[in-house]
Coordinates of C-alpha atoms in Angstrom, one line a residue:
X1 CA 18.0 -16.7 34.2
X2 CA 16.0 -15.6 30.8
X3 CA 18.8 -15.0 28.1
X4 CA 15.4 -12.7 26.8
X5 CA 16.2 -8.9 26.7
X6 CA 14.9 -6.8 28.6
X7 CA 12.0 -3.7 27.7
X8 CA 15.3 -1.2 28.0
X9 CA 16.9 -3.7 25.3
X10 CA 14.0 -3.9 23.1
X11 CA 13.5 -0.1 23.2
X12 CA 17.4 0.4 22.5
X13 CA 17.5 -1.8 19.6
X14 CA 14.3 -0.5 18.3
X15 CA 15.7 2.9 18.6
X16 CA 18.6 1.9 16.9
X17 CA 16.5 -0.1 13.7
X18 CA 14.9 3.3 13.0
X19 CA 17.7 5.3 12.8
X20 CA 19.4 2.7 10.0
X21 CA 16.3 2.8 8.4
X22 CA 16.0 6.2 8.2
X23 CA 12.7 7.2 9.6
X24 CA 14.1 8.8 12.9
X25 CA 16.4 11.2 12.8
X26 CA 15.7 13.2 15.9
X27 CA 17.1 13.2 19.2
X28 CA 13.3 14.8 20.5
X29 CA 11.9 11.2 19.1
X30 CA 15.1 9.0 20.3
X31 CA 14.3 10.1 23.8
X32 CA 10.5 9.7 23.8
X33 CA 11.1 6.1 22.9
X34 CA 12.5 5.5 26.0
X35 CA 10.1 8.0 27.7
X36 CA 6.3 6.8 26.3
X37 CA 6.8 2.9 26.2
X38 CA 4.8 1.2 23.7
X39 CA 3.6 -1.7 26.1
X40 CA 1.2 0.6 27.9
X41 CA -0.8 1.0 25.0
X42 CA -0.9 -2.8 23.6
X43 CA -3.7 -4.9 24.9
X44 CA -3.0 -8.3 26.4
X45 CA -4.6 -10.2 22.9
X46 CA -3.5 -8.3 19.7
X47 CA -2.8 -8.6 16.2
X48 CA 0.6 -8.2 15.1
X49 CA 1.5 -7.7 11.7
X50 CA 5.5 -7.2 11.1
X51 CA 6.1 -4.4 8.9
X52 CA 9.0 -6.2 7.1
X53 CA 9.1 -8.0 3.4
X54 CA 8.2 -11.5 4.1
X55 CA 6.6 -10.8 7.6
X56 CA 3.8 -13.3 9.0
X57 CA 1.1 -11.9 11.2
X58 CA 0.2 -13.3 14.1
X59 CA -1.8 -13.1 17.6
X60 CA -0.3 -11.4 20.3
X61 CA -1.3 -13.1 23.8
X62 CA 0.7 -11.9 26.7
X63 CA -0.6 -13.9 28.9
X64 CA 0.4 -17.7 27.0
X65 CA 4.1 -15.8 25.9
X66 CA 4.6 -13.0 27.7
X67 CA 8.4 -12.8 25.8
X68 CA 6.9 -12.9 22.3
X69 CA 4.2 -10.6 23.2
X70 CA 6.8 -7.7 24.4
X71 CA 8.7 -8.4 21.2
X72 CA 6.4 -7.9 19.3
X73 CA 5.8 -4.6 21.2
X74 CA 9.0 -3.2 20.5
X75 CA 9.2 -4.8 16.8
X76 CA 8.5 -2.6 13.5
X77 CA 4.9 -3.8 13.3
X78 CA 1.5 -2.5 13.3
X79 CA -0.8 -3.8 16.1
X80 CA -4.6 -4.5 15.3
X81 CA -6.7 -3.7 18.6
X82 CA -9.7 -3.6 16.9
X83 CA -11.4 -5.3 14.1
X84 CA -15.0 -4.1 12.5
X85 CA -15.7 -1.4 14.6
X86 CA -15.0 -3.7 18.0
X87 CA -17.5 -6.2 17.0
X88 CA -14.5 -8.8 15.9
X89 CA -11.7 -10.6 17.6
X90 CA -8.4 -8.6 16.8
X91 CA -6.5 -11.8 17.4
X92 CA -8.6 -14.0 14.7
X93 CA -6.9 -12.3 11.6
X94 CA -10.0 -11.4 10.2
X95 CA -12.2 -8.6 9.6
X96 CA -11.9 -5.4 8.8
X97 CA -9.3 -3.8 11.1
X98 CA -10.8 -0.1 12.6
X99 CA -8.1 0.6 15.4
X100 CA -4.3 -0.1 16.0
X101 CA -0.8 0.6 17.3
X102 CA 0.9 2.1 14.3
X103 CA 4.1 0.4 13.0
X104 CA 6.8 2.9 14.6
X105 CA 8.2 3.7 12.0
X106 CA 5.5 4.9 9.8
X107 CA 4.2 7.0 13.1
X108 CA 7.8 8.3 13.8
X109 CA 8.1 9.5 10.0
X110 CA 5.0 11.3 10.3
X111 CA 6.2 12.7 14.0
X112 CA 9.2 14.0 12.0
X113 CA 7.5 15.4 9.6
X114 CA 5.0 17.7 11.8
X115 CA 8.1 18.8 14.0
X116 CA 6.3 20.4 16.9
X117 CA 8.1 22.7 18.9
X118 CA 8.2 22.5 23.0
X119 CA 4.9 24.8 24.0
X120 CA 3.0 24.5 20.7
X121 CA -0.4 23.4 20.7
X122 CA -1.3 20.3 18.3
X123 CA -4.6 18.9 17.7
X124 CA -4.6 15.2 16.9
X125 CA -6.8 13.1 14.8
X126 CA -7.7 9.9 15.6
X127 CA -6.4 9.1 19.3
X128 CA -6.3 5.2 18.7
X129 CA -4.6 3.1 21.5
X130 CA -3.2 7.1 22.4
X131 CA 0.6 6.4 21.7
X132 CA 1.1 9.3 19.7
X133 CA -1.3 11.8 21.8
X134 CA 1.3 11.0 24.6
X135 CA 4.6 11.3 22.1
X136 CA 3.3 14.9 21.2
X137 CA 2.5 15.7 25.0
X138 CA 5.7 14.6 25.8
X139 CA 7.3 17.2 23.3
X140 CA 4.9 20.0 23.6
X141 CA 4.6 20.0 26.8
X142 CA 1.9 19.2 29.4
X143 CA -1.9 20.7 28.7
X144 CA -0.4 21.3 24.7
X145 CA -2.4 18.2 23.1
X146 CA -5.9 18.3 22.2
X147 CA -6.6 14.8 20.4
X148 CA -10.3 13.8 18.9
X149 CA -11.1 9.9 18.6
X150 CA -14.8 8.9 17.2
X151 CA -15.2 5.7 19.2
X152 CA -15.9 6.2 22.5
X153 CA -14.9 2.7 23.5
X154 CA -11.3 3.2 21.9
X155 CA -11.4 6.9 23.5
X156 CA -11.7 5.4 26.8
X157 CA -9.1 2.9 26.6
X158 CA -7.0 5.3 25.4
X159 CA -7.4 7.1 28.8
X160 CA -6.4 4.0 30.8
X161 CA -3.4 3.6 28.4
X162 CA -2.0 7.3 29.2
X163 CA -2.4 6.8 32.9
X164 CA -0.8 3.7 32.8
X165 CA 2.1 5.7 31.2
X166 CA 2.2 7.8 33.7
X167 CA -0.4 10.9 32.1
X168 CA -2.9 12.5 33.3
X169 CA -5.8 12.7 31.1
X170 CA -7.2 16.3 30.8
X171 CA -4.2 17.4 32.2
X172 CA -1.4 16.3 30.3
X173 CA -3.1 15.6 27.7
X174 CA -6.7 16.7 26.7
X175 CA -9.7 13.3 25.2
X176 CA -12.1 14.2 23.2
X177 CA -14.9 12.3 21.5
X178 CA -16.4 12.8 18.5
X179 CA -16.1 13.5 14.7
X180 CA -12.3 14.1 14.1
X181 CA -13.7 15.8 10.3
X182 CA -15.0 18.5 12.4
X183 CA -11.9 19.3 14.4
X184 CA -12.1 21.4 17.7
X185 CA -13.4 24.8 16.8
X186 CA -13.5 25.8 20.6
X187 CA -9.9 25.3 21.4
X188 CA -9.0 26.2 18.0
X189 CA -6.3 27.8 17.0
X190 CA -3.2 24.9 17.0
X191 CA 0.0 25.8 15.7
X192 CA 0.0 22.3 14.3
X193 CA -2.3 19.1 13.3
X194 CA -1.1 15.4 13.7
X195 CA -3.6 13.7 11.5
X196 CA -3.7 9.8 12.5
X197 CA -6.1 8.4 9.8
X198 CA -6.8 7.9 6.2
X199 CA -8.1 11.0 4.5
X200 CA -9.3 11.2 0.8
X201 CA -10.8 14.8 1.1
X202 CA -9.0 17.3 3.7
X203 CA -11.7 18.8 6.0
X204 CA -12.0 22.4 5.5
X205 CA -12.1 22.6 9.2
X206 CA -8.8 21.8 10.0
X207 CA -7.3 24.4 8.2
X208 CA -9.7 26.9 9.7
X209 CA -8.4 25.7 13.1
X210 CA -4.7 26.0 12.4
X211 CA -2.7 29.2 12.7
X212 CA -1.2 30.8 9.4
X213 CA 2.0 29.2 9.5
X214 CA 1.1 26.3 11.0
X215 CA 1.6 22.5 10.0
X216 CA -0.8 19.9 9.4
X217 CA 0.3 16.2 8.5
X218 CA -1.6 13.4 6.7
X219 CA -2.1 9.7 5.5
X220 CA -3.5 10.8 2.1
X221 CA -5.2 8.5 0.7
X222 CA -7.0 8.3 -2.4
X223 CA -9.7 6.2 -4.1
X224 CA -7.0 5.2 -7.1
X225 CA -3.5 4.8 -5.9
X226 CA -1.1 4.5 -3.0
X227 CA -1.6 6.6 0.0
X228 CA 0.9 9.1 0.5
X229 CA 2.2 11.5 2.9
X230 CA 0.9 14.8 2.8
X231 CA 2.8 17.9 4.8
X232 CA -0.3 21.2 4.4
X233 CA 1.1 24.8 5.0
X234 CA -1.5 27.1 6.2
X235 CA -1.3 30.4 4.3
X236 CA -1.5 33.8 5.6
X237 CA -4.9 34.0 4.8
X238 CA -5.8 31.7 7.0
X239 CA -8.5 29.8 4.9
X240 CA -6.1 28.0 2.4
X241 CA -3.2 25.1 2.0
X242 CA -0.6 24.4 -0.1
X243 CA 1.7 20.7 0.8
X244 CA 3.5 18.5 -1.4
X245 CA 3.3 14.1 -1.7
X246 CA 6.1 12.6 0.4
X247 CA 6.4 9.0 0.6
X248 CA 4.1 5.6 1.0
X249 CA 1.3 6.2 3.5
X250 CA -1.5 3.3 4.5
X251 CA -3.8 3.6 7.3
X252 CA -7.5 2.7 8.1
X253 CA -9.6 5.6 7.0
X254 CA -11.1 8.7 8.7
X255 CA -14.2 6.8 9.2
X256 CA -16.9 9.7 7.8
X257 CA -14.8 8.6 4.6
X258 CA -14.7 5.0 3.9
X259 CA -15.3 3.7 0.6
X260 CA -15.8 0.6 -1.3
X261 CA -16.1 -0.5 -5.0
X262 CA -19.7 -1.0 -5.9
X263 CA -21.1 -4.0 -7.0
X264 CA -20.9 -3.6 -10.8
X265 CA -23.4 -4.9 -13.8
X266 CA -22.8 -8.5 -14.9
X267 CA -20.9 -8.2 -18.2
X268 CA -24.4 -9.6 -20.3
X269 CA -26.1 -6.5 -18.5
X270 CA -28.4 -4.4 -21.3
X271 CA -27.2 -1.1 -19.1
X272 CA -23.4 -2.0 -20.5
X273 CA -24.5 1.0 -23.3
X274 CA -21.1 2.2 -24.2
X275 CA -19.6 -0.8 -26.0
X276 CA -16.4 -0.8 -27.9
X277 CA -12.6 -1.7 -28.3
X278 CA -8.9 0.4 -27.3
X279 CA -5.8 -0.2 -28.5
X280 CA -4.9 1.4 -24.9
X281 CA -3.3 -1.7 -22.8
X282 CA -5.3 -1.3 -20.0
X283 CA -2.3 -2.5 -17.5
X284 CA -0.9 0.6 -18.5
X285 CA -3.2 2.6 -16.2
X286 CA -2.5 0.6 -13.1
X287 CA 1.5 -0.6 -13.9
X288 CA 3.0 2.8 -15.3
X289 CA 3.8 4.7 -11.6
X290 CA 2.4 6.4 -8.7
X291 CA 2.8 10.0 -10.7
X292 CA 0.1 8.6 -13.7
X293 CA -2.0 7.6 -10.7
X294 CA -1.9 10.9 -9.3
X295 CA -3.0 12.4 -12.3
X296 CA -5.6 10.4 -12.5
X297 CA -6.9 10.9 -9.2
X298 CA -6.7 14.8 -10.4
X299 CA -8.7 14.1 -13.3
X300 CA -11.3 11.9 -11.5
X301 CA -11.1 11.7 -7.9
X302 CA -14.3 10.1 -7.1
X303 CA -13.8 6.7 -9.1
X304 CA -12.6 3.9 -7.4
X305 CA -10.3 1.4 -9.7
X306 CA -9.8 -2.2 -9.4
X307 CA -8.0 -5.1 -11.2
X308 CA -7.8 -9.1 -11.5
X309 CA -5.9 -10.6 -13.8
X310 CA -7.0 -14.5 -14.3
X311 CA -3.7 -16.5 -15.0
X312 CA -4.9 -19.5 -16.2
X313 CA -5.5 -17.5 -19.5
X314 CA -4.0 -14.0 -18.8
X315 CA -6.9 -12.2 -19.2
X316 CA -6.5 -9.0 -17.4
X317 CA -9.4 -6.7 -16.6
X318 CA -10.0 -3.8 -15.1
X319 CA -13.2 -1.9 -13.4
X320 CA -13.7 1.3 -12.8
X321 CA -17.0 3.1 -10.9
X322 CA -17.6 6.3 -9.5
X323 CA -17.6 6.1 -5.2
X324 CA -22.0 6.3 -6.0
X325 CA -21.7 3.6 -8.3
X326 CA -23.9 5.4 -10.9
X327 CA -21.3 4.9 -13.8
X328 CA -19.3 2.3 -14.4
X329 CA -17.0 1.1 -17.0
X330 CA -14.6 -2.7 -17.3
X331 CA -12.1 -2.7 -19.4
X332 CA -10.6 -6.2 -20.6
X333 CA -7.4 -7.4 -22.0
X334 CA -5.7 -10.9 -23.1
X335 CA -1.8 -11.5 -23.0
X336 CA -0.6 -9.9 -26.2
X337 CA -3.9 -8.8 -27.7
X338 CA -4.0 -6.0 -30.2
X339 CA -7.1 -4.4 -28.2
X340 CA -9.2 -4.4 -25.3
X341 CA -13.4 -4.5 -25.0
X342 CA -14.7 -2.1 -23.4
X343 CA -18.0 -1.8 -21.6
X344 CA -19.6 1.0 -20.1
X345 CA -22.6 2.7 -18.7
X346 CA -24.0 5.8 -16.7
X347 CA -23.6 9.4 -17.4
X348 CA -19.8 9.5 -17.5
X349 CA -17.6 7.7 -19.9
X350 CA -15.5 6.4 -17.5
X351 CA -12.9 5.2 -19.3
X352 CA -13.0 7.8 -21.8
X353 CA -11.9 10.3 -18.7
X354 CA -9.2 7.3 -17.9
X355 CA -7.7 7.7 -21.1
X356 CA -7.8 11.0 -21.3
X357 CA -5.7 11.4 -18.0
X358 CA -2.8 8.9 -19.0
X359 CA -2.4 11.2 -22.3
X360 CA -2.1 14.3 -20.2
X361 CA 0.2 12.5 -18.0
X362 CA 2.3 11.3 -21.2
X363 CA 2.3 15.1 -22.5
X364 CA 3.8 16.5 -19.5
X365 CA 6.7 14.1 -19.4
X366 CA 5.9 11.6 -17.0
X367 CA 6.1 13.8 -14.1
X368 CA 6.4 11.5 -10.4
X369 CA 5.2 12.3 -7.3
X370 CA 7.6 14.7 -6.8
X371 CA 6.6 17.1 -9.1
X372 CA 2.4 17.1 -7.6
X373 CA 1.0 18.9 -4.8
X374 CA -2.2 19.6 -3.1
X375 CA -4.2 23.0 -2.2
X376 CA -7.0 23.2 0.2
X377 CA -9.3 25.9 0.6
X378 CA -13.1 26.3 1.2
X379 CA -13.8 25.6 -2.2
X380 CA -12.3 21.5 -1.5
X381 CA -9.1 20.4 -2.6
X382 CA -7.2 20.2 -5.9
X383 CA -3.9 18.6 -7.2
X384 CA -1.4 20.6 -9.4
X385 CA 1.9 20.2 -11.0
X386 CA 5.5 22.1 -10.4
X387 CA 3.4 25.1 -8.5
X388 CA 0.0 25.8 -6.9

């Protein structure tokens, strides 16, 4: 007889991990565990990556160790299912992952934070393997969950991964496929919104679709920065919403919305027209906190911001280019220089605006994340300090 525990085991002592950790608090959640179980909606050959300090990925194959493979199942992990838009091998460890299990943790946390109510109607974003589509039906209630995936492929699987659990697809919970930006004006309104991707800009859309009142949750997840949970209030007027940054958010990106640093100028470029020396320690803009980061998004959402420091000679250096790639600015520094060169080009100084935001930042006190917040309204989005 297998000393292995058993599915009821693994679910127990998942349940039990989650609590200690914090991120479920709920009896709701506690129960679904047991209720929705995560091995209907893993694939046989998966990509397991342990959410843990000091956790090694690896592939999942149920069929050569069907015992690791449920483990991993009921671990804290995330689970890759699909790798460059489904034309990769999930179980390589390579490519660009584009659909997965979340680790529970991080989904539960955001579960928590939506707090749907038996009988409310919730749209979701991004169905993915369907997990959470069928953890909200299972609260809400049958015929309650409306939930938008864009691949079609994924969408279908995520079908066969409901019934499996025991749902019934347009019944119990309703598929649809297509541009999750866009929402689901014809079913609109939803007393809440379970966003399940990366999001940089907040669709207008989905605050159209949500009753005033209501609750939308998402990864937000910026072009300089950590993602970071966002809970958005709809306000009376039906057109606007206010939310605050909660904690560490990272997951693959609404796909209408992926971004990627441009290629910049070689450094011997004639473009480089801006070309000068701070006394600003560039590591300062990357090493002094998530709150200067947020300010700098606020100041310059659109520029992306990337670093490499060279230890062989501790030259640090940092780039910086709008999402376009049209300006573009490198800033670089050597272990206990007095300055740093500076090279830049385009219609935008971008380093100027750079250094501009860290001395607003250090005027206000070196507010965290705590003290920002978001609005949304038709006009697009905008971050703010203390109060909207």
């Amino acid at each position: 007889m297998s000393n292995r525990p058993s599915s009821d085991e693994l679910v127990d002592r998942l349940v039990v991990q989650l609590v200690r950790h914090g991120s479920l608090g709920s009896e709701c959640w506690r129960a679904m565990f047991h209720a929705v179980r995560r091995e209907h909606f893993v694939p046989e050959r998966a990509w397991c990556i342990p959410d843990t300090v000091g956790g090694v990925p690896f592939a999942m194959d149920r069929e050569a160790d069907p015992e690791r493979w449920l483990e991993a199942v009921y671990s804290d992990s995330a689970i890759i299912t699909q790798v460059d838009d489904g034309d990769g091998d999930p179980t390589g460890g390579t490519g660009r992952p584009s659909s997965s299990l979340s680790a529970p943790a991080v989904a539960v946390e955001f579960l928590e934070l939506l707090a749907p109510e038996p009988g409310e109607r919730v749209l979701e974003i991004g169905t993915g393997t369907g997990w959470t589509a069928g953890a909200l039906a299972h609260r809400t209630g049958a015929g309650t969950v409306t939930s938008i995936e864009v691949d079609s492929v994924v969408a279908a699987q995520a079908a066969a991964n409901l019934t499996a659990a025991g749902f019934v697809p347009e019944v119990d919970v309703r598929l649809v496929v297509g541009d999750g930006a866009a929402g689901d004006a014809e079913h609109a309104p939803y007393d809440r919104v379970h966003v399940a991707c990366g999001v940089t800009a907040v669709p207008h859309a989905w605050i159209e679709q949500t009753r005033p009142g209501g609750v939308i949750v998402l990864p937000w997840m910026p072009e300089h920065g950590d993602g970071r949970q966002v809970r958005l209030v709809v306000q009376a007027d039906g057109q606007t919403a206010h939310g605050r940054f909660g904690g560490l958010a990272s997951y693959m990106m609404l796909r209408g919305q992926r971004t990627r640093m441009p290629d910049l100028e070689p450094d011997d470029s004639d473009r480089w027209v801006g070309r000068s020396r701070t006394r600003t320690d560039p590591r300062a803009l990357v090493w002094d906190g998530s709150g200067q980061d947020l300010m700098v998004t606020a100041v310059m959402p659109d520029v992306i911001i990337g670093k490499r420091l060279d230890m062989r000679d501790g030259t640090f250096r940092l780039e910086l280019a709008t999402v376009d790639g049209t300006s573009q600015a490198v800033v670089e520094s050597r272990w206990g220089g007095a300055s740093a060169r500076v090279l830049q080009l385009g219609d935008r100084s971008l380093w100027d605006e750079a250094e501009a935001a860290r001395a607003r930042w250090l005027d206000a006190g070196r507010p965290d994340v705590a003290c920002y917040g978001i609005t949304v309204d038709a006009g697009g989005q905008r971050l703010w300090l203390d109060e909207p």
